[in-house]
Amino acid sequence: MQRLGVGQGASWIAEGWRLLRSRMTLVIGVVILTYVLLFLASMLPFVGNVVVALASPFLMGGIYVVLHRLREINRRAEAEPLAREQPISWDLLFSVFQNPAPRKSLIGYALVSLGFQLLVLLILAGFVAVALSGIDHTVLTDPTATDKQRIEQLWPILTSPSAGILWVTVLVMSVLYGMAVFFVVPLIVLRGAKLWPAMRASFAAVTVNWLPFLVYALIWVLLILTVPFTLGLSLILIGPLMITSVYASFEDIWPEAASSDDETSGSDKPPFEPQEHTSTVM
């Protein structure tokens, strides 16, 4: 694992854009197809959310496989220009479903994700239940009540000073969880890591590279602010760019040649130990 300079936060987005631009139709296509498939899965009665949680890591892994293949072709094209014309099959998006190696870890990640969501919901539900004790809250269960009436009763509770502590707690939990899973899918799919070593490595990578990630996040805030001005059309590029830039940061922190010697498959030793590496590429 590399410890990078602050300027790398901007270079990840620049590299992600170069990767996206090299096969724009392909990258945008696989990302949109993934979103469509997950949306359709979410419409399944009773089991929609579970199916989405289980399928998401596999489809995201497929996107990273496509990006990895695209980057290999782009690198080869530097010496062999004709390599740039090599086709990339859309079947790669579903290749992770057929690969037994990462299956257990990806399913485990899906279960961890569901568990975290359930924990947050239980915390919020518990807070609301305690806050409503001793208060007439029949309007919340009254089938004739409108959503406006329910919101009017819940709003003072959710904006109270005690609720502020709750929201800060949930925010901190979400940030820590996000750090632990930020690189989990590419680590499992592209580097062969197991779930828990991948989560530890992801958390460590974001922690030691907090400065470039701060720059990265600030740039993304500015990019997302452009969405209303484009009537949402910029999302067609922003969504895929977000994924390609994450892939670029992953490859920057864990260069493939260096990671091939790491023990990622099941040892309790934290994989991808940090190394000092300051890049001047912008």
Backbone as JSON, one array per atom type, in Angstrom:
{
  "sequence": "MQRLGVGQGASWIAEGWRLLRSRMTLVIGVVILTYVLLFLASMLPFVGNVVVALASPFLMGGIYVVLHRLREINRRAEAEPLAREQPISWDLLFSVFQNPAPRKSLIGYALVSLGFQLLVLLILAGFVAVALSGIDHTVLTDPTATDKQRIEQLWPILTSPSAGILWVTVLVMSVLYGMAVFFVVPLIVLRGAKLWPAMRASFAAVTVNWLPFLVYALIWVLLILTVPFTLGLSLILIGPLMITSVYASFEDIWPEAASSDDETSGSDKPPFEPQEHTSTVM",
  "N": [[0.84, -1.19, 0.0], [0.55, 2.22, -0.83], [1.63, 5.39, 0.46], [0.49, 8.45, -0.36], [1.03, 11.69, -1.97], [-0.57, 14.92, -1.38], [-1.51, 16.03, -3.77], [-2.38, 13.94, -5.3], [-5.07, 13.47, -5.0], [-6.45, 15.1, -6.82], [-5.35, 14.1, -9.17], [-6.39, 11.55, -9.36], [-9.01, 11.92, -10.22], [-8.49, 13.13, -12.67], [-7.13, 11.05, -13.97], [-9.15, 9.16, -13.92], [-10.94, 10.4, -15.67], [-9.47, 10.31, -18.07], [-9.43, 7.55, -18.46], [-12.16, 7.0, -18.69], [-12.76, 8.5, -20.98], [-11.36, 7.13, -22.95], [-12.82, 4.86, -23.72], [-15.61, 5.72, -23.91], [-18.33, 5.11, -24.51], [-18.52, 2.39, -23.84], [-17.83, 2.36, -21.05], [-19.73, 4.11, -19.87], [-21.97, 2.73, -20.68], [-21.83, 0.17, -19.33], [-22.0, 1.0, -16.7], [-24.51, 2.31, -16.59], [-26.13, 0.14, -17.31], [-25.71, -1.49, -15.08], [-26.9, 0.07, -13.05], [-29.53, 0.05, -13.97], [-30.2, -2.68, -13.86], [-30.0, -3.11, -11.09], [-31.97, -1.38, -10.22], [-34.26, -2.59, -11.31], [-34.14, -4.99, -9.91], [-34.63, -4.06, -7.35], [-37.32, -3.64, -7.45], [-38.55, -6.02, -7.05], [-40.97, -7.81, -5.24], [-40.93, -8.0, -1.67], [-38.31, -9.27, -1.53], [-36.63, -7.55, -2.79], [-34.74, -5.58, -1.79], [-32.86, -7.21, -0.56], [-31.92, -8.75, -2.7], [-30.74, -6.74, -4.23], [-28.69, -5.93, -2.49], [-27.13, -8.27, -2.46], [-26.45, -8.62, -5.14], [-25.15, -6.27, -5.89], [-22.29, -6.09, -5.09], [-21.17, -7.97, -6.85], [-21.82, -7.03, -9.42], [-20.59, -4.49, -9.31], [-18.0, -5.39, -9.0], [-17.71, -6.53, -11.52], [-17.7, -4.22, -13.11], [-15.26, -3.11, -12.3], [-13.56, -5.09, -13.28], [-13.92, -4.71, -16.03], [-12.85, -2.1, -16.25], [-10.24, -2.61, -15.47], [-9.37, -4.28, -17.5], [-9.58, -2.49, -19.62], [-7.66, -0.59, -18.89], [-5.36, -2.13, -19.11], [-5.28, -2.55, -21.89], [-4.98, 0.11, -22.76], [-2.44, 0.7, -21.73], [-0.87, -1.13, -23.14], [-1.25, -0.13, -25.64], [0.4, 2.04, -25.76], [2.83, 1.13, -26.62], [2.08, -0.51, -28.68], [0.14, 0.66, -30.93], [-2.06, -0.44, -32.32], [-3.26, -2.07, -30.49], [-5.14, -0.63, -29.17], [-7.48, -0.94, -30.54], [-8.52, -3.29, -29.73], [-11.26, -5.31, -28.91], [-13.57, -5.12, -26.12], [-15.44, -7.25, -24.26], [-18.84, -7.02, -23.27], [-19.65, -8.97, -21.62], [-17.89, -9.19, -19.56], [-18.86, -7.72, -17.48], [-20.48, -9.42, -16.08], [-18.79, -11.36, -15.27], [-17.79, -11.83, -12.72], [-19.77, -13.14, -11.35], [-19.47, -15.7, -12.28], [-17.06, -16.51, -11.33], [-15.65, -18.46, -8.89], [-13.79, -17.81, -6.91], [-13.86, -15.13, -5.6], [-16.37, -15.27, -4.51], [-17.38, -16.04, -1.91], [-16.32, -14.02, -0.24], [-17.48, -11.7, -1.36], [-20.2, -12.17, -0.98], [-20.16, -12.2, 1.8], [-19.47, -9.52, 2.22], [-21.79, -8.3, 1.24], [-23.62, -9.16, 3.17], [-22.55, -7.94, 5.44], [-22.98, -5.29, 4.71], [-25.8, -5.22, 4.63], [-26.24, -5.76, 7.33], [-25.12, -3.48, 8.55], [-26.82, -1.44, 7.59], [-29.2, -2.31, 8.76], [-28.54, -2.02, 11.45], [-28.26, 0.8, 11.68], [-30.89, 1.55, 11.1], [-32.21, 0.36, 13.28], [-31.11, 1.81, 15.39], [-32.11, 4.39, 14.82], [-34.88, 3.85, 14.88], [-35.13, 3.0, 17.53], [-34.48, 5.36, 18.91], [-36.59, 7.07, 18.09], [-38.75, 5.65, 19.12], [-38.31, 5.81, 21.89], [-38.43, 8.6, 22.2], [-41.07, 9.07, 21.57], [-42.46, 7.94, 23.63], [-44.94, 8.28, 26.06], [-46.13, 10.29, 24.7], [-48.87, 11.29, 22.72], [-49.12, 9.55, 19.88], [-50.76, 8.56, 17.93], [-51.37, 9.46, 15.44], [-49.36, 8.65, 13.79], [-49.81, 6.01, 13.24], [-52.32, 6.0, 12.28], [-54.32, 5.16, 9.6], [-55.67, 7.0, 8.09], [-54.34, 9.34, 8.29], [-52.35, 11.94, 6.88], [-49.22, 12.2, 5.03], [-48.07, 14.66, 5.56], [-49.1, 15.29, 8.09], [-47.92, 13.31, 9.63], [-45.21, 13.95, 9.34], [-45.21, 16.45, 10.57], [-45.53, 15.73, 13.22], [-43.24, 14.2, 13.71], [-41.13, 15.88, 13.07], [-40.32, 17.87, 15.1], [-39.13, 16.11, 16.92], [-37.07, 14.89, 15.51], [-35.42, 17.02, 15.06], [-34.58, 17.93, 17.46], [-32.3, 18.85, 20.22], [-31.23, 16.49, 21.4], [-31.58, 14.74, 19.3], [-29.69, 15.73, 17.6], [-27.28, 14.74, 18.61], [-27.69, 12.09, 18.02], [-27.71, 12.15, 15.18], [-25.09, 12.95, 14.67], [-23.73, 10.77, 15.71], [-24.61, 8.71, 13.99], [-23.58, 9.72, 11.61], [-20.78, 9.64, 12.08], [-20.46, 6.87, 12.42], [-21.18, 6.06, 9.84], [-19.18, 7.25, 8.27], [-16.85, 5.94, 9.2], [-17.52, 3.32, 8.55], [-17.74, 3.62, 5.78], [-15.06, 4.19, 5.13], [-13.94, 1.73, 5.69], [-15.0, 0.06, 3.75], [-14.52, 1.19, 1.32], [-12.62, 0.4, -0.64], [-13.13, -2.27, -0.8], [-14.42, -4.01, -2.73], [-12.8, -3.84, -5.22], [-10.37, -4.76, -4.07], [-10.99, -7.37, -3.34], [-11.84, -8.5, -5.79], [-9.86, -7.83, -7.74], [-7.4, -8.14, -6.5], [-7.51, -10.4, -5.02], [-8.05, -10.5, -2.26], [-9.29, -11.5, 0.97], [-12.38, -10.94, 2.82], [-12.23, -9.63, 5.5], [-9.42, -8.91, 5.77], [-9.39, -7.22, 3.53], [-11.14, -5.17, 4.29], [-9.75, -4.09, 6.48], [-7.45, -3.23, 5.16], [-8.53, -1.34, 3.39], [-9.53, 0.59, 5.2], [-7.14, 1.38, 6.41], [-5.81, 2.45, 4.18], [-7.34, 4.71, 3.46], [-7.07, 6.15, 5.79], [-4.25, 6.71, 6.07], [-3.9, 8.16, 3.8], [-5.34, 10.51, 4.06], [-5.2, 13.23, 3.4], [-4.93, 13.47, 0.45], [-7.41, 12.28, -0.05], [-9.14, 14.1, 1.09], [-8.83, 16.32, -0.61], [-9.76, 15.08, -2.93], [-12.45, 14.58, -2.18], [-13.41, 17.21, -1.87], [-13.23, 18.21, -4.48], [-15.12, 16.59, -5.65], [-17.43, 17.47, -4.42], [-17.7, 19.99, -5.62], [-18.08, 19.18, -8.28], [-20.49, 17.79, -8.1], [-22.19, 19.83, -7.45], [-22.68, 20.95, -9.89], [-24.73, 19.57, -11.01], [-27.55, 20.42, -10.69], [-27.49, 22.65, -12.41], [-27.25, 21.57, -14.9], [-29.55, 20.31, -15.28], [-29.55, 17.73, -14.37], [-28.34, 16.23, -16.33], [-25.59, 16.0, -16.32], [-25.08, 13.88, -14.69], [-24.85, 11.64, -16.2], [-22.24, 11.55, -16.96], [-20.94, 12.01, -14.52], [-21.56, 9.88, -12.77], [-20.28, 7.47, -13.95], [-17.66, 8.58, -13.98], [-17.08, 8.84, -11.29], [-16.73, 6.18, -10.53], [-14.61, 5.35, -12.19], [-12.62, 7.05, -11.23], [-12.33, 6.17, -8.62], [-11.32, 3.65, -9.18], [-8.89, 4.47, -10.33], [-7.64, 5.62, -8.1], [-7.42, 3.36, -6.51], [-5.62, 1.76, -8.03], [-3.44, 3.41, -7.85], [-2.8, 3.43, -5.15], [-2.45, 0.74, -4.6], [-0.34, -0.51, -6.51], [-0.28, -2.79, -9.23], [1.93, -4.52, -9.74], [3.34, -4.37, -7.36], [1.48, -5.34, -5.52], [1.23, -7.99, -6.14], [2.92, -9.55, -4.68], [1.97, -9.44, -2.16], [0.44, -10.83, 0.78], [-2.74, -11.68, 0.61], [-4.79, -13.4, 0.88], [-5.79, -14.69, 3.19], [-4.42, -14.48, 5.54], [-3.95, -13.36, 8.93], [-2.38, -11.18, 9.2], [-2.23, -7.72, 8.56], [-2.84, -6.8, 5.21], [-0.99, -5.26, 2.47], [0.94, -3.29, 3.52], [1.65, 0.13, 4.45], [3.64, 2.26, 2.37], [6.05, 4.8, 1.9], [5.41, 7.13, -0.58], [5.57, 9.66, -2.69], [3.99, 11.3, -5.17], [4.37, 13.35, -8.05], [2.64, 13.65, -10.05], [-0.01, 15.23, -11.62]],
  "CA": [[0.0, 0.0, 0.0], [1.34, 3.44, -0.96], [1.22, 6.64, 1.09], [0.62, 9.37, -1.49], [1.01, 13.13, -1.73], [-1.88, 15.55, -1.38], [-1.94, 16.3, -5.14], [-2.95, 12.76, -5.97], [-6.54, 13.53, -4.98], [-6.89, 15.65, -8.11], [-4.9, 13.26, -10.28], [-7.29, 10.4, -9.49], [-10.15, 12.33, -11.06], [-7.96, 13.34, -14.02], [-6.88, 9.73, -14.55], [-10.46, 8.55, -14.15], [-11.5, 11.0, -16.88], [-8.75, 9.74, -19.22], [-9.89, 6.17, -18.63], [-13.54, 7.08, -19.19], [-12.77, 9.06, -22.33], [-10.77, 6.19, -23.9], [-13.93, 4.02, -24.22], [-16.71, 6.37, -23.2], [-19.58, 4.38, -24.71], [-18.45, 1.15, -23.07], [-17.85, 2.6, -19.61], [-21.05, 4.63, -19.51], [-22.95, 1.66, -20.92], [-21.84, -0.86, -18.28], [-22.46, 1.62, -15.46], [-25.96, 2.49, -16.68], [-26.74, -1.19, -17.27], [-25.67, -1.93, -13.69], [-27.93, 0.81, -12.31], [-30.85, -0.41, -14.42], [-30.42, -4.02, -13.3], [-30.23, -2.99, -9.65], [-33.29, -0.76, -10.05], [-35.27, -3.62, -11.58], [-34.1, -5.95, -8.8], [-35.25, -3.44, -6.18], [-38.78, -3.66, -7.62], [-39.07, -7.33, -6.69], [-41.68, -7.73, -3.95], [-40.42, -8.64, -0.44], [-36.89, -9.62, -1.52], [-35.91, -6.63, -3.66], [-33.58, -4.97, -1.14], [-31.86, -8.27, -0.32], [-31.32, -9.08, -4.01], [-29.86, -5.62, -4.6], [-27.5, -6.0, -1.64], [-26.31, -9.42, -2.85], [-25.98, -8.49, -6.52], [-24.34, -5.07, -6.08], [-20.83, -6.3, -5.1], [-20.77, -8.73, -8.03], [-21.89, -6.14, -10.58], [-19.52, -3.51, -9.17], [-16.77, -6.1, -9.32], [-17.66, -6.65, -12.97], [-17.27, -2.93, -13.66], [-13.82, -2.99, -12.06], [-12.89, -5.99, -14.22], [-13.94, -4.01, -17.31], [-11.89, -0.99, -16.18], [-8.9, -3.2, -15.4], [-9.06, -4.72, -18.87], [-9.41, -1.27, -20.43], [-6.37, 0.02, -18.56], [-4.33, -2.99, -19.69], [-5.24, -2.26, -23.32], [-4.41, 1.45, -22.92], [-1.0, 0.63, -21.49], [-0.26, -1.85, -24.24], [-1.35, 0.71, -26.83], [1.51, 2.99, -25.78], [3.89, 0.52, -27.43], [1.45, -1.11, -29.84], [-1.07, 1.46, -31.16], [-3.19, -1.25, -32.77], [-3.9, -2.72, -29.34], [-6.26, 0.21, -28.76], [-8.68, -1.38, -31.24], [-8.95, -4.59, -29.21], [-12.61, -5.2, -28.32], [-13.81, -5.55, -24.73], [-16.77, -7.83, -24.22], [-19.73, -6.6, -22.19], [-19.82, -10.12, -20.73], [-17.03, -9.02, -18.4], [-19.66, -7.16, -16.39], [-21.08, -10.53, -15.32], [-17.78, -12.39, -15.1], [-17.55, -12.12, -11.31], [-20.76, -14.14, -10.94], [-19.0, -17.01, -12.71], [-15.76, -16.79, -10.7], [-15.9, -18.91, -7.52], [-12.77, -17.34, -5.96], [-14.28, -14.04, -4.71], [-17.81, -15.38, -4.21], [-17.64, -16.06, -0.47], [-16.0, -12.7, 0.32], [-18.45, -10.72, -1.83], [-21.46, -12.43, -0.26], [-19.93, -11.71, 3.15], [-19.55, -8.06, 2.18], [-23.21, -7.96, 1.1], [-24.26, -9.38, 4.47], [-22.07, -6.87, 6.32], [-23.68, -4.08, 4.29], [-27.18, -5.32, 5.14], [-26.19, -5.65, 8.78], [-24.89, -2.09, 8.94], [-28.05, -0.71, 7.33], [-30.17, -2.7, 9.78], [-28.11, -1.41, 12.71], [-28.62, 2.22, 11.64], [-32.35, 1.64, 11.21], [-32.6, 0.03, 14.65], [-30.75, 2.96, 16.23], [-33.08, 5.46, 14.56], [-36.19, 3.42, 15.37], [-35.09, 3.02, 18.99], [-34.54, 6.76, 19.36], [-37.94, 7.59, 17.87], [-39.66, 4.97, 20.04], [-38.11, 6.41, 23.23], [-38.88, 9.99, 22.16], [-42.53, 9.11, 21.48], [-43.08, 7.36, 24.83], [-45.66, 9.28, 26.85], [-46.73, 11.28, 23.8], [-49.91, 10.74, 21.84], [-48.59, 9.46, 18.52], [-51.68, 7.74, 17.14], [-51.41, 9.94, 14.06], [-48.36, 7.92, 13.0], [-50.37, 4.7, 12.85], [-53.66, 6.22, 11.74], [-54.27, 5.03, 8.14], [-56.29, 8.16, 7.43], [-53.46, 10.5, 8.43], [-51.55, 12.27, 5.69], [-47.78, 12.25, 5.27], [-47.77, 15.96, 6.15], [-49.41, 15.21, 9.51], [-46.9, 12.47, 10.28], [-43.97, 14.72, 9.37], [-45.39, 17.52, 11.56], [-45.31, 15.19, 14.56], [-41.88, 13.69, 13.83], [-40.11, 16.9, 12.82], [-39.72, 18.4, 16.33], [-38.32, 15.06, 17.56], [-35.86, 14.64, 14.7], [-34.59, 18.23, 15.05], [-34.29, 18.31, 18.84], [-30.87, 18.75, 20.56], [-30.84, 15.09, 21.6], [-31.49, 14.13, 17.98], [-28.42, 16.16, 17.01], [-26.27, 13.76, 19.02], [-27.98, 10.88, 17.25], [-27.28, 12.32, 13.8], [-23.63, 12.97, 14.66], [-23.3, 9.38, 15.92], [-24.85, 7.97, 12.75], [-22.64, 10.23, 10.62], [-19.45, 9.09, 12.39], [-20.52, 5.45, 12.1], [-21.22, 5.91, 8.39], [-17.87, 7.61, 7.73], [-15.93, 4.85, 9.54], [-17.9, 2.18, 7.73], [-17.37, 3.92, 4.39], [-13.62, 4.03, 5.01], [-13.61, 0.3, 5.74], [-15.5, -0.68, 2.58], [-14.31, 1.99, 0.11], [-11.86, -0.36, -1.63], [-13.32, -3.7, -0.56], [-14.73, -4.77, -3.95], [-11.61, -4.05, -6.07], [-9.37, -5.58, -3.39], [-11.42, -8.77, -3.42], [-11.95, -8.97, -7.18], [-8.65, -7.62, -8.54], [-6.19, -8.5, -5.77], [-7.71, -11.7, -4.37], [-8.1, -10.39, -0.81], [-10.47, -11.95, 1.7], [-13.21, -9.82, 3.26], [-11.74, -8.84, 6.63], [-8.18, -8.22, 5.4], [-9.7, -6.14, 2.58], [-11.72, -4.06, 5.04], [-8.67, -3.47, 7.24], [-6.57, -2.54, 4.21], [-9.25, -0.16, 2.9], [-9.55, 1.58, 6.27], [-5.78, 1.9, 6.56], [-5.45, 3.25, 3.01], [-8.01, 6.0, 3.55], [-6.53, 6.84, 6.95], [-2.91, 7.25, 5.84], [-3.98, 9.07, 2.65], [-6.51, 11.36, 4.3], [-5.06, 14.52, 2.72], [-5.42, 13.39, -0.92], [-8.84, 11.98, -0.08], [-9.84, 15.35, 1.38], [-8.85, 17.06, -1.88], [-10.64, 14.31, -3.81], [-13.84, 14.81, -1.78], [-13.78, 18.6, -2.15], [-13.46, 18.33, -5.93], [-16.39, 15.94, -5.97], [-18.5, 18.38, -3.98], [-17.85, 21.0, -6.67], [-18.65, 18.53, -9.47], [-21.9, 17.45, -7.86], [-22.95, 21.08, -7.46], [-23.03, 21.3, -11.26], [-25.86, 18.75, -11.47], [-28.77, 21.21, -10.92], [-27.33, 23.59, -13.53], [-27.34, 20.81, -16.15], [-30.83, 19.59, -15.21], [-29.27, 16.33, -14.07], [-27.71, 15.54, -17.45], [-24.18, 15.73, -16.02], [-24.98, 12.6, -13.98], [-24.47, 10.61, -17.17], [-20.78, 11.48, -16.89], [-20.45, 12.03, -13.15], [-21.66, 8.53, -12.21], [-19.14, 6.66, -14.4], [-16.39, 9.19, -13.58], [-16.84, 8.52, -9.88], [-16.23, 4.81, -10.44], [-13.27, 5.29, -12.8], [-11.65, 7.74, -10.37], [-12.06, 5.25, -7.5], [-10.4, 2.65, -9.72], [-7.58, 5.1, -10.48], [-7.05, 5.74, -6.76], [-7.07, 1.99, -6.09], [-4.4, 1.35, -8.73], [-2.37, 4.27, -7.38], [-2.45, 3.03, -3.79], [-1.97, -0.64, -4.68], [0.12, -0.85, -7.87], [-0.47, -4.23, -9.46], [3.19, -5.25, -9.62], [3.72, -4.44, -5.95], [0.54, -6.12, -4.75], [1.27, -9.4, -6.49], [3.69, -10.26, -3.68], [1.34, -9.31, -0.85], [-0.39, -11.94, 1.23], [-4.07, -11.1, 0.75], [-5.81, -14.42, 0.73], [-6.43, -15.18, 4.38], [-3.59, -14.28, 6.71], [-4.42, -12.34, 9.86], [-1.51, -10.01, 9.08], [-2.83, -6.72, 7.68], [-2.21, -6.77, 3.9], [-0.69, -3.99, 1.84], [1.51, -2.35, 4.49], [1.9, 1.41, 3.8], [4.98, 2.65, 2.0], [6.14, 6.2, 1.53], [5.51, 7.35, -2.03], [5.01, 10.96, -3.04], [3.99, 11.47, -6.62], [4.17, 14.73, -8.51], [1.73, 13.65, -11.19], [-1.26, 15.96, -11.34]],
  "C": [[0.88, 1.24, 0.0], [0.75, 4.58, -0.14], [1.52, 7.76, 0.09], [0.57, 10.83, -1.06], [-0.37, 13.71, -1.92], [-2.4, 15.78, -2.8], [-2.56, 15.14, -5.85], [-4.47, 12.76, -5.96], [-7.1, 14.07, -6.28], [-6.51, 14.74, -9.26], [-5.78, 12.03, -10.45], [-8.48, 10.74, -10.39], [-9.68, 12.54, -12.5], [-7.71, 12.0, -14.7], [-8.18, 8.99, -14.81], [-11.11, 9.09, -15.42], [-10.8, 10.45, -18.13], [-9.21, 8.32, -19.5], [-11.3, 6.15, -19.2], [-13.56, 7.52, -20.64], [-12.24, 8.06, -23.37], [-11.81, 5.23, -24.49], [-15.22, 4.51, -23.57], [-18.02, 5.58, -23.31], [-19.62, 3.12, -23.87], [-18.61, 1.42, -21.58], [-19.21, 3.12, -19.15], [-22.1, 3.54, -19.65], [-22.99, 0.65, -19.79], [-22.32, -0.27, -16.95], [-23.97, 1.8, -15.48], [-26.68, 1.15, -16.63], [-26.77, -1.72, -15.84], [-26.76, -1.25, -12.88], [-29.33, 0.33, -12.69], [-31.17, -1.77, -13.83], [-30.72, -3.96, -11.8], [-31.58, -2.34, -9.37], [-34.39, -1.79, -10.27], [-35.31, -4.64, -10.44], [-34.78, -5.37, -7.56], [-36.77, -3.45, -6.25], [-39.39, -5.02, -7.27], [-39.76, -7.26, -5.33], [-40.99, -8.54, -2.87], [-38.89, -8.81, -0.43], [-36.03, -8.63, -2.31], [-34.65, -6.07, -3.04], [-32.47, -5.99, -0.9], [-31.15, -8.63, -1.62], [-30.35, -7.99, -4.44], [-28.57, -5.69, -3.8], [-26.57, -7.13, -2.06], [-25.7, -9.24, -4.23], [-25.01, -7.33, -6.7], [-22.84, -5.33, -6.07], [-20.35, -7.04, -6.35], [-20.78, -7.85, -9.28], [-20.82, -5.05, -10.5], [-18.17, -4.15, -9.46], [-16.6, -6.27, -10.82], [-17.23, -5.36, -13.64], [-15.77, -2.75, -13.48], [-13.02, -3.92, -12.97], [-12.83, -5.34, -15.61], [-12.9, -2.89, -17.32], [-10.45, -1.51, -16.15], [-8.45, -3.66, -16.79], [-8.8, -3.52, -19.77], [-8.06, -0.63, -20.15], [-5.22, -0.82, -19.12], [-4.16, -2.69, -21.18], [-4.61, -0.88, -23.56], [-2.91, 1.46, -22.7], [-0.28, -0.07, -22.63], [-0.24, -0.98, -25.49], [-0.24, 1.75, -26.89], [2.67, 2.47, -26.61], [3.35, -0.08, -28.71], [0.14, -0.39, -30.12], [-2.28, 0.65, -31.59], [-3.92, -1.94, -31.63], [-5.12, -1.94, -28.87], [-7.58, -0.23, -29.4], [-9.19, -2.71, -30.71], [-10.31, -4.46, -28.54], [-12.63, -5.66, -26.87], [-15.26, -6.01, -24.64], [-17.57, -7.31, -23.03], [-19.97, -7.75, -21.21], [-18.95, -10.01, -19.49], [-17.79, -8.45, -17.21], [-20.22, -8.26, -15.49], [-20.06, -11.62, -14.99], [-17.57, -12.77, -13.64], [-18.56, -13.13, -10.78], [-20.26, -15.55, -11.23], [-17.69, -17.42, -12.05], [-15.98, -17.21, -9.25], [-14.96, -18.31, -6.49], [-13.27, -16.22, -5.04], [-15.69, -14.19, -4.16], [-18.1, -15.27, -2.71], [-17.41, -14.68, 0.15], [-17.02, -11.65, -0.1], [-19.81, -10.92, -1.17], [-21.33, -11.95, 1.18], [-20.02, -10.2, 3.22], [-21.0, -7.6, 2.06], [-23.94, -8.12, 2.43], [-23.83, -8.32, 5.48], [-22.8, -5.57, 6.0], [-25.13, -4.07, 4.79], [-27.21, -5.16, 6.65], [-25.98, -4.22, 9.25], [-26.15, -1.25, 8.72], [-29.1, -1.02, 8.38], [-29.82, -2.08, 11.12], [-28.5, 0.07, 12.77], [-30.13, 2.39, 11.79], [-32.82, 1.35, 12.63], [-32.26, 1.17, 15.6], [-31.76, 4.09, 16.06], [-34.46, 5.1, 15.11], [-36.24, 3.44, 16.89], [-35.19, 4.42, 19.55], [-35.95, 7.31, 19.24], [-38.91, 6.95, 18.86], [-39.54, 5.55, 21.45], [-38.66, 7.83, 23.26], [-40.41, 10.08, 22.15], [-43.21, 8.56, 22.72], [-43.7, 8.48, 25.67], [-46.3, 10.38, 26.02], [-47.78, 10.59, 22.94], [-49.39, 10.75, 20.4], [-49.47, 8.56, 17.64], [-51.73, 8.19, 15.69], [-50.43, 9.17, 13.18], [-48.9, 6.58, 12.51], [-51.78, 4.81, 12.28], [-53.62, 6.13, 10.21], [-54.88, 6.21, 7.4], [-55.41, 9.4, 7.51], [-52.65, 10.71, 7.16], [-50.06, 12.27, 6.05], [-47.38, 13.57, 5.93], [-48.02, 15.94, 7.65], [-48.35, 14.38, 10.26], [-45.58, 13.23, 10.4], [-44.04, 15.81, 10.43], [-45.16, 17.0, 12.97], [-43.87, 14.73, 14.76], [-40.83, 14.78, 13.76], [-39.51, 17.48, 14.1], [-38.82, 17.38, 17.03], [-37.0, 14.9, 16.83], [-34.94, 15.85, 14.65], [-34.27, 18.71, 16.46], [-32.8, 18.2, 19.14], [-30.4, 17.31, 20.76], [-30.75, 14.36, 20.27], [-30.21, 14.53, 17.29], [-27.29, 15.2, 17.36], [-26.44, 12.47, 18.23], [-27.45, 11.01, 15.84], [-25.76, 12.35, 13.69], [-23.1, 11.55, 14.82], [-23.46, 8.57, 14.65], [-23.87, 8.41, 11.66], [-21.24, 9.65, 10.84], [-19.41, 7.6, 12.05], [-20.45, 5.24, 10.59], [-19.87, 6.22, 7.75], [-16.87, 6.47, 7.98], [-16.24, 3.61, 8.71], [-17.51, 2.4, 6.28], [-15.88, 3.79, 4.15], [-13.24, 2.55, 4.92], [-14.02, -0.45, 4.48], [-15.2, 0.04, 1.26], [-13.63, 1.19, -0.99], [-12.11, -1.86, -1.54], [-13.53, -4.48, -1.86], [-13.52, -4.92, -4.86], [-10.52, -4.87, -5.4], [-9.72, -7.06, -3.49], [-11.33, -9.29, -4.85], [-10.61, -8.91, -7.92], [-7.37, -8.04, -7.82], [-6.34, -9.79, -4.98], [-7.75, -11.66, -2.86], [-9.37, -11.04, -0.26], [-11.16, -10.74, 2.32], [-12.57, -9.0, 4.37], [-10.4, -8.2, 6.38], [-8.42, -7.06, 4.44], [-10.28, -4.93, 3.31], [-10.65, -3.34, 5.87], [-7.75, -2.66, 6.32], [-7.23, -1.27, 3.68], [-9.25, 0.94, 3.95], [-8.18, 2.21, 6.44], [-5.4, 2.81, 5.41], [-6.08, 4.64, 3.08], [-7.43, 6.82, 4.7], [-5.18, 7.49, 6.64], [-2.88, 8.22, 4.66], [-5.12, 10.07, 2.81], [-6.41, 12.71, 3.58], [-5.47, 14.44, 1.24], [-6.9, 13.05, -1.01], [-9.67, 13.21, 0.26], [-9.94, 16.2, 0.13], [-9.82, 16.39, -2.85], [-12.11, 14.59, -3.48], [-14.29, 16.23, -2.09], [-14.04, 18.82, -3.64], [-14.8, 17.71, -6.3], [-17.59, 16.77, -5.52], [-18.77, 19.43, -5.06], [-18.48, 20.4, -7.92], [-20.13, 18.23, -9.28], [-22.77, 18.7, -7.85], [-23.34, 21.51, -8.87], [-24.3, 20.59, -11.73], [-27.13, 19.58, -11.66], [-28.68, 22.13, -12.12], [-27.4, 22.89, -14.89], [-28.63, 20.01, -16.22], [-30.61, 18.09, -15.02], [-28.54, 15.58, -15.17], [-26.25, 15.2, -17.17], [-24.0, 14.42, -15.26], [-24.57, 11.48, -14.91], [-22.96, 10.45, -17.19], [-20.27, 11.35, -15.47], [-20.48, 10.64, -12.52], [-20.5, 7.64, -12.64], [-17.8, 7.24, -13.97], [-16.06, 8.89, -12.13], [-16.23, 7.13, -9.74], [-14.83, 4.71, -11.05], [-12.23, 5.98, -11.94], [-11.34, 6.9, -9.13], [-11.1, 4.15, -7.97], [-9.0, 3.23, -9.86], [-6.89, 5.25, -9.13], [-6.63, 4.38, -6.23], [-5.76, 1.55, -6.73], [-3.2, 2.18, -8.27], [-1.87, 3.82, -6.0], [-1.9, 1.61, -3.75], [-1.54, -0.95, -6.11], [0.14, -2.36, -8.05], [0.81, -5.01, -9.25], [3.58, -5.43, -8.16], [2.8, -5.35, -5.17], [0.59, -7.59, -5.03], [2.03, -10.21, -5.46], [3.06, -10.19, -2.3], [0.54, -10.55, -0.51], [-1.78, -11.38, 1.5], [-5.15, -12.15, 0.89], [-6.4, -14.91, 2.03], [-5.61, -14.99, 5.63], [-4.18, -13.22, 7.61], [-3.54, -11.1, 9.83], [-2.15, -9.0, 8.14], [-2.12, -6.66, 6.35], [-1.86, -5.36, 3.47], [-0.17, -2.96, 2.84], [1.87, -1.04, 3.77], [3.38, 1.64, 3.51], [4.95, 4.13, 1.63], [6.28, 6.32, 0.02], [4.82, 8.67, -2.33], [5.13, 11.18, -4.52], [3.77, 12.93, -6.96], [3.24, 14.8, -9.71], [0.45, 14.33, -10.8], [-2.28, 15.65, -12.41]]
}
